[in-house]
Short mmCIF file of N, CA and C in Angstrom, two decimals:
data_model
loop_
_atom_site.label_atom_id
_atom_site.label_comp_id
_atom_site.label_asym_id
_atom_site.label_seq_id
_atom_site.Cartn_x
_atom_site.Cartn_y
_atom_site.Cartn_z
N UNK A 1 84.74 -46.77 113.30
CA UNK A 1 84.42 -46.96 111.89
C UNK A 1 86.35 -46.44 111.38
N UNK A 2 86.55 -44.83 112.87
CA UNK A 2 87.68 -44.07 112.04
C UNK A 2 88.75 -45.16 112.67
N UNK A 3 88.65 -46.32 113.53
CA UNK A 3 89.59 -47.12 113.80
C UNK A 3 89.66 -48.30 113.03
N UNK A 4 88.77 -48.73 112.75
CA UNK A 4 89.20 -49.94 112.02
C UNK A 4 89.03 -48.61 110.05
N UNK A 5 90.05 -48.03 109.38
CA UNK A 5 90.09 -46.90 109.06
C UNK A 5 91.77 -46.80 109.30
N UNK A 6 91.94 -47.12 110.84
CA UNK A 6 93.83 -46.28 111.30
C UNK A 6 94.39 -47.98 111.10
N UNK A 7 93.80 -48.48 111.74
CA UNK A 7 94.03 -49.88 111.56
C UNK A 7 94.68 -50.40 110.25
N UNK A 8 93.89 -50.45 108.59
CA UNK A 8 93.36 -51.00 108.18
C UNK A 8 94.71 -50.53 106.64
N UNK A 9 94.78 -49.29 107.71
CA UNK A 9 95.36 -48.02 107.18
C UNK A 9 97.00 -48.56 107.50
N UNK A 10 97.45 -49.04 108.24
CA UNK A 10 98.59 -49.04 109.98
C UNK A 10 98.68 -50.17 108.67
N UNK A 11 97.75 -51.20 108.62
CA UNK A 11 98.64 -52.84 107.84
C UNK A 11 98.42 -52.76 106.71
N UNK A 12 97.78 -52.22 106.04
CA UNK A 12 98.77 -52.03 104.00
C UNK A 12 100.01 -51.64 103.48
N UNK A 13 100.98 -51.72 104.76
CA UNK A 13 102.01 -51.68 104.44
C UNK A 13 103.07 -53.27 105.12
N UNK A 14 103.76 -53.37 104.14
CA UNK A 14 104.04 -55.08 104.10
C UNK A 14 105.52 -55.86 105.24
N UNK A 15 105.73 -54.19 105.76
CA UNK A 15 107.16 -54.80 106.91
C UNK A 15 105.45 -54.90 108.36
N UNK A 16 104.82 -53.94 108.74
CA UNK A 16 103.59 -53.75 110.24
C UNK A 16 102.90 -55.30 109.34
N UNK A 17 102.15 -55.91 108.12
CA UNK A 17 102.00 -56.40 108.33
C UNK A 17 102.76 -57.24 108.60
N UNK A 18 103.83 -58.01 108.65
CA UNK A 18 104.14 -59.17 109.00
C UNK A 18 105.13 -58.37 110.18
N UNK A 19 105.30 -57.53 111.27
CA UNK A 19 105.21 -57.31 112.29
C UNK A 19 103.97 -58.04 113.36
N UNK A 20 103.14 -56.89 112.97
CA UNK A 20 101.80 -57.58 113.19
C UNK A 20 101.18 -58.99 113.17
N UNK A 21 101.89 -59.27 112.16
CA UNK A 21 101.23 -61.76 111.83
C UNK A 21 102.08 -62.24 114.36
N UNK A 22 103.39 -61.52 112.98
CA UNK A 22 104.09 -62.26 114.35
C UNK A 22 103.89 -62.23 116.43
N UNK A 23 103.64 -60.67 116.59
CA UNK A 23 102.99 -60.23 117.13
C UNK A 23 101.66 -61.20 117.16
N UNK A 24 100.60 -61.05 116.44
CA UNK A 24 99.66 -62.23 116.56
C UNK A 24 99.85 -63.86 117.17
N UNK A 25 101.17 -64.32 116.60
CA UNK A 25 101.56 -65.79 117.67
C UNK A 25 102.56 -65.90 117.92
N UNK A 26 103.24 -64.87 118.14
CA UNK A 26 103.21 -64.18 119.60
C UNK A 26 102.53 -64.07 121.39
N UNK A 27 101.45 -64.25 120.85
CA UNK A 27 100.20 -64.53 121.72
C UNK A 27 100.78 -63.44 123.01
N UNK A 28 99.54 -63.07 123.64
CA UNK A 28 99.79 -62.21 124.86
C UNK A 28 100.97 -61.36 125.50
N UNK A 29 101.97 -62.73 126.20
CA UNK A 29 102.72 -62.30 126.00
C UNK A 29 103.76 -61.26 125.26
N UNK A 30 103.74 -61.45 124.22
CA UNK A 30 104.45 -60.27 122.63
C UNK A 30 105.55 -60.74 122.68
N UNK A 31 106.40 -60.32 122.69
CA UNK A 31 107.90 -60.25 122.24
C UNK A 31 108.38 -58.85 122.98
N UNK A 32 109.81 -59.25 123.18
CA UNK A 32 111.12 -57.78 123.56
C UNK A 32 111.29 -57.69 121.25
N UNK A 33 111.36 -56.51 121.58
CA UNK A 33 111.40 -55.52 120.34
C UNK A 33 113.15 -56.37 119.77
N UNK A 34 113.78 -56.18 120.24
CA UNK A 34 115.13 -57.18 119.41
C UNK A 34 115.25 -57.93 119.15
N UNK A 35 113.75 -59.15 119.95
CA UNK A 35 113.02 -60.65 118.72
C UNK A 35 112.78 -60.08 117.69
N UNK A 36 111.61 -58.97 117.63
CA UNK A 36 110.65 -59.53 116.71
C UNK A 36 112.70 -58.81 115.90
N UNK A 37 112.81 -57.47 116.01
CA UNK A 37 114.14 -57.35 114.74
C UNK A 37 114.53 -58.48 113.82
N UNK A 38 115.20 -59.45 115.13
CA UNK A 38 115.39 -59.86 114.27
C UNK A 38 115.28 -61.59 113.54
N UNK A 39 114.20 -62.03 114.22
CA UNK A 39 113.42 -63.04 113.20
C UNK A 39 112.79 -62.43 111.82
N UNK A 40 112.01 -60.80 111.55
CA UNK A 40 112.47 -60.30 110.59
C UNK A 40 112.93 -60.05 109.41
N UNK A 41 114.61 -59.93 110.40
CA UNK A 41 115.58 -59.18 109.44
C UNK A 41 115.50 -57.93 109.60
N UNK A 42 114.73 -56.57 110.85
CA UNK A 42 115.17 -55.55 110.44
C UNK A 42 115.57 -54.66 110.73
N UNK A 43 116.20 -53.77 110.42
CA UNK A 43 117.45 -52.89 110.82
C UNK A 43 116.02 -52.42 112.76
N UNK A 44 116.64 -52.30 113.99
CA UNK A 44 116.30 -51.51 115.23
C UNK A 44 115.01 -50.19 114.66
N UNK A 45 116.16 -49.19 113.75
CA UNK A 45 114.95 -47.78 113.19
C UNK A 45 114.55 -48.53 112.16
N UNK A 46 114.24 -48.84 112.15
CA UNK A 46 113.05 -49.11 111.26
C UNK A 46 112.01 -50.64 112.19
N UNK A 47 112.06 -50.72 113.00
CA UNK A 47 111.58 -51.75 113.23
C UNK A 47 110.45 -51.36 114.71
N UNK A 48 111.22 -49.80 114.59
CA UNK A 48 110.59 -48.87 116.24
C UNK A 48 109.80 -47.62 114.62
N UNK A 49 110.24 -48.19 113.91
CA UNK A 49 109.59 -46.63 113.65
C UNK A 49 108.09 -47.47 112.86
N UNK A 50 107.60 -48.77 112.46
CA UNK A 50 106.59 -49.03 111.78
C UNK A 50 106.20 -49.57 114.03
N UNK A 51 106.09 -49.82 114.76
CA UNK A 51 105.73 -50.04 115.58
C UNK A 51 105.02 -49.62 116.59
N UNK A 52 105.61 -47.87 116.10
CA UNK A 52 105.33 -46.83 116.43
C UNK A 52 104.28 -46.36 115.35
N UNK A 53 103.94 -46.81 113.77
CA UNK A 53 102.56 -47.06 113.95
C UNK A 53 101.29 -47.66 113.98
N UNK A 54 101.91 -48.59 114.01
CA UNK A 54 101.20 -49.83 114.86
C UNK A 54 100.93 -48.97 115.72
N UNK A 55 101.41 -48.86 116.91
CA UNK A 55 100.74 -48.60 118.69
C UNK A 55 100.20 -46.76 117.94
N UNK A 56 100.07 -46.04 117.63
CA UNK A 56 98.97 -44.90 116.64
C UNK A 56 97.79 -45.60 116.94
N UNK A 57 97.05 -46.56 115.39
CA UNK A 57 96.96 -47.77 114.88
C UNK A 57 95.96 -48.40 115.83
N UNK A 58 96.80 -48.19 117.27
CA UNK A 58 96.03 -49.22 117.98
C UNK A 58 95.49 -50.37 117.57
N UNK A 59 96.66 -51.03 116.77
CA UNK A 59 96.93 -52.96 117.07
C UNK A 59 97.84 -52.81 117.87
N UNK A 60 98.68 -52.17 118.57
CA UNK A 60 99.46 -52.97 119.40
C UNK A 60 99.95 -51.99 120.16
N UNK A 61 100.42 -52.76 122.04
CA UNK A 61 100.72 -53.02 122.81
C UNK A 61 102.05 -52.76 123.39
N UNK A 62 102.70 -51.88 124.27
CA UNK A 62 104.33 -51.71 124.94
C UNK A 62 104.47 -51.71 126.37
N UNK A 63 104.89 -52.27 127.22
CA UNK A 63 104.63 -52.85 128.55
C UNK A 63 106.50 -52.58 128.39
N UNK A 64 106.68 -51.88 130.00
CA UNK A 64 108.14 -52.76 129.93
C UNK A 64 108.51 -52.75 131.23
N UNK A 65 109.45 -54.30 131.10
CA UNK A 65 109.43 -54.88 131.76
C UNK A 65 111.51 -54.53 132.01
N UNK A 66 111.52 -54.07 133.31
CA UNK A 66 112.80 -53.95 133.09
C UNK A 66 113.07 -53.04 132.30
N UNK A 67 114.73 -53.33 131.75
CA UNK A 67 115.20 -52.20 131.45
C UNK A 67 114.12 -52.74 128.97
N UNK A 68 113.99 -53.20 129.29
CA UNK A 68 112.93 -54.77 128.39
C UNK A 68 111.58 -53.74 128.36
N UNK A 69 111.60 -53.33 127.23
CA UNK A 69 110.11 -53.45 126.65
C UNK A 69 108.87 -54.15 125.23
N UNK A 70 108.47 -54.85 126.13
CA UNK A 70 107.52 -56.31 125.58
C UNK A 70 106.58 -55.59 124.75
N UNK A 71 106.81 -55.44 123.22
CA UNK A 71 104.55 -55.39 122.22
C UNK A 71 104.10 -56.48 122.29
N UNK A 72 103.36 -55.67 121.94
CA UNK A 72 102.14 -57.45 122.13
C UNK A 72 100.79 -56.57 120.89
N UNK A 73 100.28 -57.48 120.64
CA UNK A 73 98.72 -57.24 118.78
C UNK A 73 98.04 -56.97 120.30
N UNK A 74 96.97 -55.54 120.63
CA UNK A 74 96.43 -55.34 120.87
C UNK A 74 95.00 -56.07 121.67
N UNK A 75 94.63 -56.95 122.00
CA UNK A 75 93.58 -57.37 122.43
C UNK A 75 92.33 -56.66 122.00
N UNK A 76 92.67 -56.14 123.51
CA UNK A 76 91.89 -55.35 123.95
C UNK A 76 91.20 -54.06 123.08
N UNK A 77 91.79 -53.20 122.44
CA UNK A 77 91.50 -51.80 121.19
C UNK A 77 91.27 -52.83 120.20
N UNK A 78 91.39 -53.76 119.81
CA UNK A 78 91.57 -53.94 118.42
C UNK A 78 89.60 -55.23 118.69
N UNK A 79 89.21 -55.35 119.99
CA UNK A 79 88.10 -56.28 120.35
C UNK A 79 86.88 -54.54 120.64
N UNK A 80 87.45 -53.83 120.63
CA UNK A 80 86.09 -52.50 121.50
C UNK A 80 85.22 -52.09 120.62
#
């Protein structure tokens, strides 16, 4: 129940909802932060803040590939 409240709270903000929808559309492979920022027209600092909020809510995961960080919708935590 607490996880659901956190997730819904995070998605109640328009920008976070747009970021999350973008990552769901990207699928399991996810997207680099720069591509997300470009697609949604967000400054890097703004995107970073919203990705952090989505990660704290358990909706987004991040993995490092070389120097890049790839973000993806965290399907494992959403279905747990």
